[in-house]
Amino acid sequence: MRIRTTSFRSTLPRTHSPRDTLDRDTLAHEMKTEASFPLAQASGALPHSLTASVGSEWIVDAYGCEPRVLQDLKVIAQICEDAVAYLGLQVLGQPQQHAFPGHGGVTAMYMLSESHLACHTYPEHRLATFNLYCCRDRPGWNWQKQLEDRLGSTEVLVRRVERGNLVTQRMAQRGQE
Protein backbone atom coordinates (compact mmCIF):
# COMPACT_ATOMS: atom_id res chain seq x y z
CA MET A 1 0.00 0.00 0.00
CA ARG A 2 1.33 3.46 -0.90
CA ILE A 3 0.08 6.68 0.63
CA ARG A 4 0.15 10.01 -1.18
CA THR A 5 1.52 12.67 1.17
CA THR A 6 2.05 15.75 -0.95
CA SER A 7 -0.24 18.02 1.08
CA PHE A 8 1.10 17.22 4.55
CA ARG A 9 4.55 15.81 3.94
CA SER A 10 6.26 18.93 5.35
CA THR A 11 4.63 18.47 8.78
CA LEU A 12 6.42 15.17 9.29
CA PRO A 13 10.11 14.82 10.14
CA ARG A 14 12.23 13.98 7.11
CA THR A 15 14.44 10.95 7.56
CA HIS A 16 14.68 9.96 3.90
CA SER A 17 15.08 11.53 0.48
CA PRO A 18 12.20 13.71 -0.77
CA ARG A 19 9.58 11.98 -2.86
CA ASP A 20 5.88 12.25 -3.52
CA THR A 21 4.81 9.06 -1.78
CA LEU A 22 5.80 7.16 1.33
CA ASP A 23 5.20 3.52 1.98
CA ARG A 24 3.03 2.56 4.94
CA ASP A 25 5.92 1.47 7.20
CA THR A 26 7.91 4.66 6.62
CA LEU A 27 4.86 6.81 7.32
CA ALA A 28 4.11 4.85 10.50
CA HIS A 29 7.71 5.25 11.69
CA GLU A 30 7.71 9.00 11.05
CA MET A 31 4.44 9.47 12.87
CA LYS A 32 5.62 7.47 15.88
CA THR A 33 8.70 9.68 16.17
CA GLU A 34 6.79 12.95 16.04
CA ALA A 35 6.45 13.61 19.80
CA SER A 36 3.92 16.44 19.57
CA PHE A 37 1.51 14.48 17.35
CA PRO A 38 -0.84 12.46 19.61
CA LEU A 39 -1.95 9.29 17.88
CA ALA A 40 -4.16 6.42 18.98
CA GLN A 41 -4.16 2.83 17.76
CA ALA A 42 -6.89 2.09 15.24
CA SER A 43 -8.02 -0.88 13.26
CA GLY A 44 -8.40 1.08 10.00
CA ALA A 45 -6.23 1.16 6.89
CA LEU A 46 -3.52 3.28 8.53
CA PRO A 47 -1.29 1.97 11.31
CA HIS A 48 -2.52 4.75 13.62
CA SER A 49 -5.67 6.82 13.87
CA LEU A 50 -5.20 10.34 12.58
CA THR A 51 -8.50 11.67 13.87
CA ALA A 52 -7.16 12.85 17.24
CA SER A 53 -6.51 16.53 17.74
CA VAL A 54 -2.99 17.92 17.92
CA GLY A 55 -3.77 19.76 21.13
CA SER A 56 -6.34 21.25 23.46
CA GLU A 57 -6.78 24.93 24.15
CA TRP A 58 -8.58 26.35 27.16
CA ILE A 59 -9.88 29.88 26.68
CA VAL A 60 -11.04 31.29 30.00
CA ASP A 61 -12.74 34.60 30.79
CA ALA A 62 -13.35 35.55 34.43
CA TYR A 63 -15.86 38.39 34.87
CA GLY A 64 -16.70 40.55 37.88
CA CYS A 65 -13.25 40.19 39.45
CA GLU A 66 -11.94 42.43 42.22
CA PRO A 67 -9.97 45.20 40.44
CA ARG A 68 -7.24 45.39 43.11
CA VAL A 69 -6.56 41.66 42.82
CA LEU A 70 -6.28 41.97 39.02
CA GLN A 71 -3.43 44.45 39.56
CA ASP A 72 -1.51 42.09 41.86
CA LEU A 73 1.25 40.37 39.91
CA LYS A 74 1.92 37.91 42.75
CA VAL A 75 -1.68 36.67 42.79
CA ILE A 76 -1.79 36.20 39.00
CA ALA A 77 1.62 34.49 38.96
CA GLN A 78 0.51 32.11 41.73
CA ILE A 79 -2.64 31.16 39.80
CA CYS A 80 -0.55 30.43 36.70
CA GLU A 81 2.05 28.46 38.65
CA ASP A 82 -0.62 26.42 40.44
CA ALA A 83 -2.34 25.56 37.14
CA VAL A 84 1.00 24.54 35.61
CA ALA A 85 1.88 22.38 38.64
CA TYR A 86 -1.56 20.73 38.90
CA LEU A 87 -1.56 19.82 35.21
CA GLY A 88 2.01 18.49 35.33
CA LEU A 89 3.29 20.96 32.73
CA GLN A 90 6.92 22.00 32.30
CA VAL A 91 7.91 25.67 32.19
CA LEU A 92 10.74 26.50 29.78
CA GLY A 93 12.96 29.33 30.98
CA GLN A 94 11.63 32.11 33.16
CA PRO A 95 7.99 33.22 32.95
CA GLN A 96 7.56 36.72 31.57
CA GLN A 97 5.37 38.92 33.77
CA HIS A 98 4.54 42.59 33.67
CA ALA A 99 2.43 44.83 35.87
CA PHE A 100 1.25 47.93 34.04
CA PRO A 101 1.63 51.24 35.88
CA GLY A 102 -1.13 53.12 37.64
CA HIS A 103 -4.41 51.27 37.64
CA GLY A 104 -3.31 48.93 34.85
CA GLY A 105 -3.51 45.17 34.86
CA VAL A 106 -1.05 42.34 34.60
CA THR A 107 0.25 40.20 31.75
CA ALA A 108 1.91 36.85 32.40
CA MET A 109 3.36 34.51 29.77
CA TYR A 110 4.67 31.00 30.39
CA MET A 111 6.39 29.09 27.61
CA LEU A 112 5.77 25.40 28.24
CA SER A 113 7.33 22.31 26.74
CA GLU A 114 3.72 21.41 25.93
CA SER A 115 2.96 24.90 24.49
CA HIS A 116 1.99 28.04 26.44
CA LEU A 117 -0.05 29.75 29.15
CA ALA A 118 -0.97 33.42 28.97
CA CYS A 119 -2.96 35.68 31.28
CA HIS A 120 -4.09 39.26 30.77
CA THR A 121 -6.05 41.23 33.36
CA TYR A 122 -8.20 44.32 32.86
CA PRO A 123 -9.08 45.89 36.22
CA GLU A 124 -11.07 48.64 34.51
CA HIS A 125 -13.38 45.94 33.11
CA ARG A 126 -13.12 43.61 36.13
CA LEU A 127 -11.91 40.92 33.70
CA ALA A 128 -9.13 38.32 33.64
CA THR A 129 -8.44 36.24 30.54
CA PHE A 130 -6.40 33.04 30.40
CA ASN A 131 -5.28 30.99 27.43
CA LEU A 132 -3.69 27.57 27.95
CA TYR A 133 -2.64 25.43 25.00
CA CYS A 134 -1.37 21.87 25.49
CA CYS A 135 -0.21 19.52 22.77
CA ARG A 136 -0.75 16.55 25.09
CA ASP A 137 -3.97 15.38 26.71
CA ARG A 138 -4.36 16.71 30.26
CA PRO A 139 -7.01 16.45 32.94
CA GLY A 140 -9.13 19.52 33.51
CA TRP A 141 -8.30 22.17 36.09
CA ASN A 142 -11.22 23.71 37.95
CA TRP A 143 -10.85 27.18 36.48
CA GLN A 144 -14.24 28.31 37.78
CA LYS A 145 -13.59 27.50 41.43
CA GLN A 146 -9.98 28.70 41.34
CA LEU A 147 -10.83 32.06 39.79
CA GLU A 148 -13.92 32.63 41.93
CA ASP A 149 -11.88 31.93 45.08
CA ARG A 150 -8.76 33.88 44.10
CA LEU A 151 -10.06 36.74 41.97
CA GLY A 152 -13.55 37.12 43.39
CA SER A 153 -15.04 36.57 39.94
CA THR A 154 -18.82 36.38 39.66
CA GLU A 155 -18.84 34.43 36.40
CA VAL A 156 -16.24 32.26 34.68
CA LEU A 157 -16.59 31.14 31.07
CA VAL A 158 -14.38 28.17 30.15
CA ARG A 159 -14.14 26.98 26.57
CA ARG A 160 -12.07 23.98 25.52
CA VAL A 161 -11.17 23.78 21.86
CA GLU A 162 -9.63 20.70 20.26
CA ARG A 163 -7.10 21.97 17.75
CA GLY A 164 -6.10 20.44 14.43
CA ASN A 165 -9.02 18.04 13.99
CA LEU A 166 -9.66 19.05 10.38
CA VAL A 167 -6.01 18.55 9.44
CA THR A 168 -5.84 15.10 10.99
CA GLN A 169 -9.18 14.09 9.48
CA ARG A 170 -8.00 15.13 6.02
CA MET A 171 -4.76 13.23 6.52
CA ALA A 172 -6.71 10.11 7.42
CA GLN A 173 -8.98 10.50 4.40
CA ARG A 174 -6.01 10.85 2.05
CA GLY A 175 -4.37 7.79 3.57
CA GLN A 176 -7.42 5.69 2.78
CA GLU A 177 -7.58 6.69 -0.89
Coordinates of N, CA and C in Angstrom, one line a residue:
M1 N 0.8 -1.2 0.0 CA 0.0 0.0 0.0 C 0.9 1.2 0.0
R2 N 0.6 2.2 -0.9 CA 1.3 3.5 -0.9 C 0.4 4.6 -0.5
I3 N 0.9 5.6 0.2 CA 0.1 6.7 0.6 C 0.6 8.0 0.0
R4 N -0.3 8.7 -0.6 CA 0.2 10.0 -1.2 C 0.2 11.0 0.0
T5 N 1.3 11.8 0.0 CA 1.5 12.7 1.2 C 1.9 14.1 0.8
T6 N 1.6 14.5 -0.5 CA 2.0 15.8 -1.0 C 1.5 16.9 -0.1
S7 N 0.3 16.9 0.4 CA -0.2 18.0 1.1 C 0.2 18.2 2.5
F8 N 0.7 17.1 3.2 CA 1.1 17.2 4.5 C 2.5 16.7 4.8
R9 N 3.2 16.4 3.8 CA 4.6 15.8 3.9 C 5.4 16.7 4.8
S10 N 5.3 18.0 4.6 CA 6.3 18.9 5.3 C 6.0 19.0 6.8
T11 N 4.9 18.5 7.3 CA 4.6 18.5 8.8 C 5.3 17.3 9.5
L12 N 5.8 16.3 8.7 CA 6.4 15.2 9.3 C 7.9 15.3 9.2
P13 N 8.6 14.7 10.2 CA 10.1 14.8 10.1 C 10.6 14.1 8.9
R14 N 11.7 14.6 8.3 CA 12.2 14.0 7.1 C 13.4 13.1 7.5
T15 N 13.3 11.9 7.3 CA 14.4 11.0 7.6 C 14.9 10.2 6.3
H16 N 14.4 10.6 5.2 CA 14.7 10.0 3.9 C 14.7 11.0 2.8
S17 N 15.0 10.6 1.6 CA 15.1 11.5 0.5 C 13.7 12.0 0.1
P18 N 13.5 13.2 -0.4 CA 12.2 13.7 -0.8 C 11.6 12.9 -1.9
R19 N 10.3 12.7 -1.8 CA 9.6 12.0 -2.9 C 8.1 12.2 -2.6
D20 N 7.3 11.9 -3.6 CA 5.9 12.3 -3.5 C 5.1 11.3 -2.7
T21 N 5.6 10.0 -2.5 CA 4.8 9.1 -1.8 C 5.7 8.4 -0.8
L22 N 5.1 7.9 0.3 CA 5.8 7.2 1.3 C 5.1 5.8 1.5
D23 N 5.9 4.8 1.7 CA 5.2 3.5 2.0 C 4.6 3.5 3.4
R24 N 3.8 2.6 3.7 CA 3.0 2.6 4.9 C 4.0 2.5 6.1
D25 N 5.0 1.6 6.1 CA 5.9 1.5 7.2 C 6.7 2.7 7.5
T26 N 7.2 3.4 6.4 CA 7.9 4.7 6.6 C 7.0 5.7 7.2
L27 N 5.8 5.8 6.8 CA 4.9 6.8 7.3 C 4.6 6.5 8.8
A28 N 4.4 5.2 9.1 CA 4.1 4.9 10.5 C 5.3 5.2 11.4
H29 N 6.5 4.9 10.9 CA 7.7 5.2 11.7 C 7.8 6.8 11.9
E30 N 7.6 7.6 10.9 CA 7.7 9.0 11.0 C 6.7 9.5 12.0
M31 N 5.5 9.0 12.0 CA 4.4 9.5 12.9 C 4.7 9.1 14.3
K32 N 5.3 7.9 14.5 CA 5.6 7.5 15.9 C 6.7 8.4 16.5
T33 N 7.6 8.9 15.7 CA 8.7 9.7 16.2 C 8.3 11.1 16.3
E34 N 7.2 11.6 15.9 CA 6.8 13.0 16.0 C 6.1 13.1 17.4
A35 N 6.9 13.6 18.4 CA 6.4 13.6 19.8 C 5.2 14.5 20.0
S36 N 5.0 15.5 19.3 CA 3.9 16.4 19.6 C 2.7 16.1 18.8
F37 N 2.7 14.9 18.1 CA 1.5 14.5 17.3 C 0.8 13.3 18.0
P38 N -0.2 13.5 18.9 CA -0.8 12.5 19.6 C -1.6 11.5 18.7
L39 N -1.3 10.3 18.7 CA -2.0 9.3 17.9 C -2.5 8.1 18.7
A40 N -3.6 7.6 18.3 CA -4.2 6.4 19.0 C -4.2 5.2 18.0
Q41 N -4.1 4.0 18.6 CA -4.2 2.8 17.8 C -5.5 2.7 17.1
A42 N -5.6 2.3 15.9 CA -6.9 2.1 15.2 C -6.8 0.8 14.4
S43 N -8.0 0.3 14.0 CA -8.0 -0.9 13.3 C -8.3 -0.6 11.8
G44 N -8.1 0.7 11.4 CA -8.4 1.1 10.0 C -7.2 0.8 9.1
A45 N -7.2 1.4 7.9 CA -6.2 1.2 6.9 C -4.9 1.7 7.3
L46 N -4.8 2.7 8.1 CA -3.5 3.3 8.5 C -3.1 2.6 9.8
P47 N -1.8 2.6 10.1 CA -1.3 2.0 11.3 C -1.7 2.7 12.6
H48 N -2.1 4.0 12.5 CA -2.5 4.7 13.6 C -3.7 5.6 13.2
S49 N -4.6 5.9 14.1 CA -5.7 6.8 13.9 C -5.2 8.2 13.8
L50 N -5.6 9.0 12.8 CA -5.2 10.3 12.6 C -6.4 11.3 12.9
T51 N -7.4 10.8 13.6 CA -8.5 11.7 13.9 C -8.4 12.4 15.2
A52 N -7.4 12.2 16.0 CA -7.2 12.8 17.2 C -6.7 14.3 17.0
S53 N -7.0 15.2 17.9 CA -6.5 16.5 17.7 C -5.0 16.6 18.0
V54 N -4.4 17.7 17.6 CA -3.0 17.9 17.9 C -2.8 18.7 19.2
G55 N -3.9 19.1 19.9 CA -3.8 19.8 21.1 C -5.1 20.3 21.6
S56 N -5.1 20.7 22.9 CA -6.3 21.3 23.5 C -6.0 22.7 23.9
E57 N -7.0 23.6 23.7 CA -6.8 24.9 24.2 C -7.9 25.3 25.1
W58 N -7.6 25.8 26.2 CA -8.6 26.3 27.2 C -8.6 27.9 27.1
I59 N -9.7 28.4 26.8 CA -9.9 29.9 26.7 C -10.8 30.2 27.8
V60 N -10.3 31.0 28.8 CA -11.0 31.3 30.0 C -11.2 32.8 30.2
D61 N -12.4 33.2 30.5 CA -12.7 34.6 30.8 C -13.4 34.6 32.2
A62 N -12.8 35.4 33.1 CA -13.4 35.5 34.4 C -13.9 37.0 34.6
Y63 N -15.2 37.1 34.8 CA -15.9 38.4 34.9 C -16.1 38.8 36.3
G64 N -16.3 40.1 36.6 CA -16.7 40.6 37.9 C -15.6 40.4 38.9
C65 N -14.4 40.4 38.5 CA -13.2 40.2 39.5 C -13.0 41.5 40.2
E66 N -12.3 41.3 41.4 CA -11.9 42.4 42.2 C -10.8 43.2 41.5
P67 N -11.0 44.5 41.2 CA -10.0 45.2 40.4 C -8.6 45.2 41.1
R68 N -8.5 45.3 42.4 CA -7.2 45.4 43.1 C -6.5 44.1 42.9
V69 N -7.2 43.0 43.0 CA -6.6 41.7 42.8 C -6.0 41.5 41.4
L70 N -6.7 42.1 40.4 CA -6.3 42.0 39.0 C -5.0 42.8 38.8
Q71 N -4.7 43.7 39.7 CA -3.4 44.5 39.6 C -2.3 43.8 40.3
D72 N -2.5 42.7 41.0 CA -1.5 42.1 41.9 C -0.8 41.0 41.1
L73 N 0.4 41.3 40.7 CA 1.2 40.4 39.9 C 1.5 39.1 40.7
K74 N 1.7 39.1 42.0 CA 1.9 37.9 42.8 C 0.7 37.0 42.7
V75 N -0.5 37.5 42.8 CA -1.7 36.7 42.8 C -1.8 36.0 41.4
I76 N -1.6 36.8 40.4 CA -1.8 36.2 39.0 C -0.7 35.2 38.7
A77 N 0.5 35.5 39.1 CA 1.6 34.5 39.0 C 1.3 33.2 39.7
Q78 N 0.8 33.3 40.9 CA 0.5 32.1 41.7 C -0.6 31.3 41.1
I79 N -1.6 31.9 40.5 CA -2.6 31.2 39.8 C -2.0 30.4 38.6
C80 N -1.2 31.1 37.9 CA -0.6 30.4 36.7 C 0.3 29.3 37.2
E81 N 1.1 29.5 38.2 CA 2.1 28.5 38.6 C 1.3 27.3 39.2
D82 N 0.2 27.5 39.9 CA -0.6 26.4 40.4 C -1.3 25.6 39.3
A83 N -1.8 26.3 38.3 CA -2.3 25.6 37.1 C -1.3 24.7 36.5
V84 N -0.1 25.3 36.2 CA 1.0 24.5 35.6 C 1.4 23.3 36.4
A85 N 1.5 23.5 37.8 CA 1.9 22.4 38.6 C 0.8 21.3 38.7
Y86 N -0.5 21.7 38.8 CA -1.6 20.7 38.9 C -1.6 19.9 37.6
L87 N -1.4 20.5 36.5 CA -1.6 19.8 35.2 C -0.3 19.1 34.8
G88 N 0.8 19.2 35.6 CA 2.0 18.5 35.3 C 2.7 19.0 34.1
L89 N 2.7 20.3 33.9 CA 3.3 21.0 32.7 C 4.7 21.4 33.1
Q90 N 5.5 21.6 32.1 CA 6.9 22.0 32.3 C 7.2 23.4 31.7
V91 N 7.6 24.3 32.6 CA 7.9 25.7 32.2 C 9.3 25.7 31.6
L92 N 9.4 26.3 30.4 CA 10.7 26.5 29.8 C 11.2 27.9 30.1
G93 N 12.4 28.0 30.7 CA 13.0 29.3 31.0 C 12.2 30.0 32.1
Q94 N 12.3 31.3 32.1 CA 11.6 32.1 33.2 C 10.3 32.7 32.6
P95 N 9.2 32.6 33.4 CA 8.0 33.2 32.9 C 8.2 34.7 32.8
Q96 N 7.5 35.3 31.8 CA 7.6 36.7 31.6 C 6.3 37.3 32.2
Q97 N 6.5 38.3 33.1 CA 5.4 38.9 33.8 C 5.6 40.4 33.8
H98 N 4.5 41.1 33.7 CA 4.5 42.6 33.7 C 3.3 43.2 34.3
A99 N 3.5 44.1 35.3 CA 2.4 44.8 35.9 C 2.4 46.2 35.2
F100 N 1.3 46.6 34.7 CA 1.2 47.9 34.0 C 1.1 49.0 35.1
P101 N 1.6 50.2 34.9 CA 1.6 51.2 35.9 C 0.2 51.8 36.2
G102 N 0.1 52.5 37.3 CA -1.1 53.1 37.6 C -2.2 52.1 38.0
H103 N -3.3 52.2 37.4 CA -4.4 51.3 37.6 C -4.5 50.2 36.6
G104 N -3.4 49.9 35.9 CA -3.3 48.9 34.8 C -3.3 47.5 35.4
G105 N -3.5 46.6 34.5 CA -3.5 45.2 34.9 C -2.2 44.5 34.8
V106 N -2.2 43.2 34.6 CA -1.0 42.3 34.6 C -1.1 41.5 33.4
T107 N 0.1 41.2 32.8 CA 0.3 40.2 31.7 C 1.3 39.2 32.2
A108 N 1.0 37.9 32.0 CA 1.9 36.8 32.4 C 2.0 35.9 31.2
M109 N 3.2 35.5 30.9 CA 3.4 34.5 29.8 C 4.3 33.4 30.2
Y110 N 3.9 32.2 30.0 CA 4.7 31.0 30.4 C 4.9 30.2 29.1
M111 N 6.1 30.0 28.7 CA 6.4 29.1 27.6 C 6.5 27.7 28.2
L112 N 5.8 26.8 27.7 CA 5.8 25.4 28.2 C 6.3 24.4 27.2
S113 N 6.9 23.3 27.7 CA 7.3 22.3 26.7 C 6.1 21.8 26.0
E114 N 5.0 21.9 26.6 CA 3.7 21.4 25.9 C 3.0 22.5 25.1
S115 N 3.4 23.8 25.3 CA 3.0 24.9 24.5 C 3.1 26.2 25.3
H116 N 1.9 26.8 25.7 CA 2.0 28.0 26.4 C 0.8 28.3 27.4
L117 N 1.0 29.2 28.3 CA -0.1 29.7 29.1 C 0.1 31.3 29.2
A118 N -1.0 32.0 28.9 CA -1.0 33.4 29.0 C -2.1 33.9 29.8
C119 N -1.9 35.0 30.5 CA -3.0 35.7 31.3 C -2.9 37.2 31.1
H120 N -4.0 37.8 30.9 CA -4.1 39.3 30.8 C -5.2 39.7 31.7
T121 N -5.0 40.7 32.5 CA -6.0 41.2 33.4 C -6.4 42.7 33.0
Y122 N -7.7 43.0 33.2 CA -8.2 44.3 32.9 C -9.0 44.8 34.0
P123 N -8.4 45.4 35.0 CA -9.1 45.9 36.2 C -10.2 46.8 35.9
E124 N -10.0 47.7 34.9 CA -11.1 48.6 34.5 C -12.3 48.0 34.0
H125 N -12.2 46.7 33.6 CA -13.4 45.9 33.1 C -13.7 44.8 34.1
R126 N -12.9 44.7 35.1 CA -13.1 43.6 36.1 C -13.0 42.2 35.4
L127 N -12.0 42.1 34.6 CA -11.9 40.9 33.7 C -10.5 40.4 33.7
A128 N -10.4 39.0 33.8 CA -9.1 38.3 33.6 C -9.3 37.3 32.5
T129 N -8.4 37.2 31.6 CA -8.4 36.2 30.5 C -7.2 35.3 30.6
F130 N -7.5 34.0 30.4 CA -6.4 33.0 30.4 C -6.5 32.2 29.1
N131 N -5.3 31.8 28.6 CA -5.3 31.0 27.4 C -4.2 29.9 27.7
L132 N -4.6 28.7 27.7 CA -3.7 27.6 28.0 C -3.8 26.6 26.8
Y133 N -2.7 26.4 26.1 CA -2.6 25.4 25.0 C -1.7 24.3 25.4
C134 N -2.2 23.1 25.2 CA -1.4 21.9 25.5 C -1.4 20.9 24.3
C135 N -0.3 20.5 23.9 CA -0.2 19.5 22.8 C -0.4 18.1 23.2
R136 N -0.5 17.9 24.5 CA -0.8 16.5 25.1 C -2.0 16.6 25.9
D137 N -2.7 15.5 26.0 CA -4.0 15.4 26.7 C -3.7 15.6 28.2
R138 N -4.5 16.4 28.8 CA -4.4 16.7 30.3 C -5.7 16.7 30.9
P139 N -5.7 16.4 32.2 CA -7.0 16.5 32.9 C -7.4 17.9 33.0
G140 N -8.7 18.1 33.4 CA -9.1 19.5 33.5 C -8.7 20.1 34.8
W141 N -8.6 21.4 34.9 CA -8.3 22.2 36.1 C -9.6 23.0 36.4
N142 N -10.0 23.0 37.6 CA -11.2 23.7 37.9 C -11.0 25.2 37.9
W143 N -11.0 25.8 36.7 CA -10.9 27.2 36.5 C -11.9 28.0 37.2
Q144 N -13.2 27.5 37.2 CA -14.2 28.3 37.8 C -14.0 28.5 39.3
K145 N -13.8 27.4 40.0 CA -13.6 27.5 41.4 C -12.3 28.3 41.8
Q146 N -11.2 28.0 41.1 CA -10.0 28.7 41.3 C -10.1 30.2 41.2
L147 N -10.7 30.6 40.1 CA -10.8 32.1 39.8 C -11.9 32.8 40.6
E148 N -13.0 32.1 41.0 CA -13.9 32.6 41.9 C -13.3 32.8 43.3
D149 N -12.5 31.8 43.8 CA -11.9 31.9 45.1 C -10.8 33.0 45.1
R150 N -10.0 33.0 44.1 CA -8.8 33.9 44.1 C -9.0 35.3 43.6
L151 N -9.9 35.4 42.6 CA -10.1 36.7 42.0 C -11.4 37.4 42.3
G152 N -12.2 36.6 43.0 CA -13.6 37.1 43.4 C -14.5 37.2 42.2
S153 N -14.2 36.5 41.2 CA -15.0 36.6 39.9 C -16.5 36.1 40.2
T154 N -17.4 36.7 39.5 CA -18.8 36.4 39.7 C -19.3 35.4 38.6
E155 N -18.5 35.3 37.5 CA -18.8 34.4 36.4 C -17.5 34.0 35.7
V156 N -17.4 32.8 35.4 CA -16.2 32.3 34.7 C -16.7 31.5 33.5
L157 N -16.3 31.8 32.3 CA -16.6 31.1 31.1 C -15.4 30.4 30.6
V158 N -15.5 29.0 30.6 CA -14.4 28.2 30.2 C -14.8 27.5 28.9
R159 N -13.9 27.7 27.8 CA -14.1 27.0 26.6 C -12.9 26.1 26.3
R160 N -13.2 24.9 25.9 CA -12.1 24.0 25.5 C -12.2 23.7 24.0
V161 N -11.2 24.0 23.3 CA -11.2 23.8 21.9 C -10.1 22.7 21.5
E162 N -10.6 21.7 20.8 CA -9.6 20.7 20.3 C -9.1 21.2 19.0
R163 N -7.8 21.3 18.9 CA -7.1 22.0 17.7 C -6.6 20.9 16.8
G164 N -6.7 21.3 15.5 CA -6.1 20.4 14.4 C -7.0 19.3 14.0
N165 N -8.2 19.2 14.4 CA -9.0 18.0 14.0 C -9.2 18.0 12.5
L166 N -9.4 19.1 11.8 CA -9.7 19.0 10.4 C -8.4 18.6 9.6
V167 N -7.3 19.0 10.1 CA -6.0 18.5 9.4 C -5.9 17.0 9.6
T168 N -6.0 16.5 10.8 CA -5.8 15.1 11.0 C -6.9 14.3 10.3
Q169 N -8.1 14.8 10.2 CA -9.2 14.1 9.5 C -8.9 14.0 8.0
R170 N -8.4 15.1 7.5 CA -8.0 15.1 6.0 C -6.8 14.2 5.8
M171 N -5.9 14.1 6.7 CA -4.8 13.2 6.5 C -5.3 11.8 6.5
A172 N -6.2 11.5 7.4 CA -6.7 10.1 7.4 C -7.5 9.8 6.1
Q173 N -8.2 10.7 5.6 CA -9.0 10.5 4.4 C -8.0 10.3 3.2
R174 N -7.0 11.0 3.1 CA -6.0 10.8 2.1 C -5.3 9.5 2.2
G175 N -5.1 9.1 3.4 CA -4.4 7.8 3.6 C -5.2 6.6 3.2
Q176 N -6.5 6.8 3.1 CA -7.4 5.7 2.8 C -7.8 5.7 1.3
E177 N -7.3 6.6 0.5 CA -7.6 6.7 -0.9 C -6.9 5.6 -1.6

